[in-house]
Structure formats: structure tokens, C-alpha cells
Amino acid sequence: MGLTLSGTPFICIGEYWPKNRFPDRWADDPLTKMLTWNKKGNLQKGIIEKLSNLLYKNLEQKIELDNIEVIIPVPNFNGKLTRCAPPFAQALAAIIRKKRNRKNCHSYDDVLRRVDKTRMWWMKAPERRETVKNDYDVAEYIKTAENSVIKDHTVLLIDDIRTTGATSDFCADLLMQYGAKQVIILCIAQTHQ
């Protein structure tokens, strides 16, 4: 388990090999292939469950899963819940409820919102950290005093691929700012540098 610049714990399960720098590894690596299919919205339900079980097994070894109350995905710009992080958040919450006999672990796809798309894949870390501030926000109902979805809860924030960490770090900071007790970032893969 690593720590972000702000001290938020993060976990990455594997590596993602970018096509432009590692074309052979990109074509051959099973996790990279699955994440690429997922980005395009072509990942089958069985593969999502397989990857979610892998996430569960890794998390079980690194954190106390009974402390996780809320699972929130980093949102997509177009709002599609069938690709990137949302399907993994839903599947992981279901696995935790089933395997740990818990009813109080839920996934919420509407807590974070992607409001713009100013960040581009080719940007370096400083640019990404600056532009991400324009791209994400919390839902209006989270900004109210009655917010009970994340307030005083331990939140697991899921992203599919971590490159510079700008997106997941900023989203984690937003969740803390609006009342989360603790945020743990889970990324399926870290981009190989």
C-alpha cells in the first residue's frame, strides 16, 4: 500500500502498459487487455466479476474490509456506468456484502460527478493536477448538511488506471472535504512508466 502526496492510502493491483510506449506488452498483457476493453465498454460481465474477485483478494490482504462502508467509483465524463470504474465498484460492493455477510457496504455511482473534460492523456503530472480541478465535483446532495452517504464513513474510491494519480487524489480530497472519515484509493492498475 502506498500513500499519495496528501497522505491518502492507495493500492494498485497490477500494471497497465501504454500502447504508445510498450506496444508488445500492451498487446500481450492480460490485465492491460481487459482494461483496454473496459475503456471501450466491451468488457463482459464474467470478466468484471473475475477482476472484482481479484480486487477483493488483494484488498483482504492489505486492509480491514469490515471498515469499508461506502465504495465510490471515479466517474466517466459521459455518465456511462458500464465502463471504467463504475462496474467494478458495484461488483466489489456485492462481493464484500456476500463474502463478509454484511449489509452495510454500498456502492454509489452518483456521489462524484465528472463535469468537464479538460484533462488530456498526453498531459504531464503538473498539468493534470491543475486541470483535474475543473473536471470533477461532488453531487449537490453531498454538499448539504444532511449528507449521510459519505459523512463520517470510510470510503473506498475506485479508479481503473492510475497514471499520475491526479484524478484519484483530487477525488479523494473532495470526499474528505465533504465529510468522509477516511478515503482509501483502489486502482486496478498503475500505468507503467
Coordinates of C-alpha atoms in Angstrom, one line a residue, residues 91-169:
A91 CA -19.3 -5.7 -8.3
L92 CA -16.9 -5.3 -5.4
A93 CA -19.6 -4.0 -3.1
A94 CA -21.7 -7.1 -3.9
I95 CA -18.7 -9.4 -3.2
I96 CA -18.0 -7.7 0.2
R97 CA -21.6 -8.0 1.2
K98 CA -21.8 -11.7 0.2
K99 CA -18.4 -12.9 1.4
R100 CA -18.4 -11.0 4.7
N101 CA -22.1 -11.3 5.4
R102 CA -22.5 -7.5 5.5
K103 CA -25.5 -5.4 4.6
N104 CA -23.8 -2.0 5.2
C105 CA -21.4 -1.9 2.3
H106 CA -22.8 0.0 -0.7
S107 CA -21.6 1.4 -4.0
Y108 CA -22.8 4.9 -5.0
D109 CA -22.3 6.0 -8.6
D110 CA -23.7 9.5 -8.1
V111 CA -21.5 10.9 -5.3
L112 CA -18.8 12.2 -7.6
R113 CA -19.6 13.9 -10.9
R114 CA -17.4 14.5 -14.0
V115 CA -18.4 18.0 -15.0
D116 CA -15.9 18.7 -17.8
K117 CA -13.1 17.0 -19.7
T118 CA -10.1 19.4 -19.8
R119 CA -7.5 16.8 -18.8
M120 CA -5.9 15.0 -21.8
W121 CA -4.0 11.7 -21.8
W122 CA -0.7 13.4 -23.0
M123 CA -0.5 15.9 -20.2
K124 CA 2.3 15.7 -17.6
A125 CA 1.6 15.4 -13.9
P126 CA 1.6 19.2 -13.0
E127 CA -0.9 20.0 -15.9
R128 CA -3.1 17.1 -14.9
R129 CA -3.2 18.2 -11.3
E130 CA -4.2 21.7 -12.3
T131 CA -6.9 20.7 -14.9
V132 CA -8.5 18.0 -12.8
K133 CA -9.8 20.7 -10.6
N134 CA -12.2 21.7 -13.4
D135 CA -13.2 18.2 -14.2
Y136 CA -14.7 16.7 -11.0
D137 CA -17.1 17.8 -8.3
V138 CA -19.4 16.1 -5.7
A139 CA -23.1 15.9 -6.3
E140 CA -25.2 18.7 -4.8
Y141 CA -26.9 16.5 -2.3
I142 CA -23.4 15.6 -0.8
K143 CA -22.8 19.3 -0.2
T144 CA -25.8 19.6 2.2
A145 CA -25.7 19.2 6.0
E146 CA -28.0 16.1 5.8
N147 CA -25.4 14.2 3.7
S148 CA -25.2 10.8 5.3
V149 CA -23.8 8.8 2.3
I150 CA -20.2 9.6 3.0
K151 CA -20.2 11.7 6.2
D152 CA -18.1 10.0 8.9
H153 CA -17.7 6.9 6.8
T154 CA -14.6 5.0 5.5
V155 CA -14.8 5.3 1.7
L156 CA -13.1 3.1 -0.9
L157 CA -12.5 5.1 -4.0
I158 CA -12.1 3.0 -7.2
D159 CA -10.4 4.0 -10.4
D160 CA -9.4 1.7 -13.2
I161 CA -6.0 3.1 -14.2
R162 CA -3.7 5.4 -12.2
T163 CA -1.1 7.3 -14.3
T164 CA -0.1 10.4 -12.3
G165 CA -2.6 10.0 -9.5
A166 CA -4.1 13.4 -10.2
T167 CA -7.7 12.3 -10.7
S168 CA -8.0 9.8 -7.8
D169 CA -6.0 12.2 -5.4

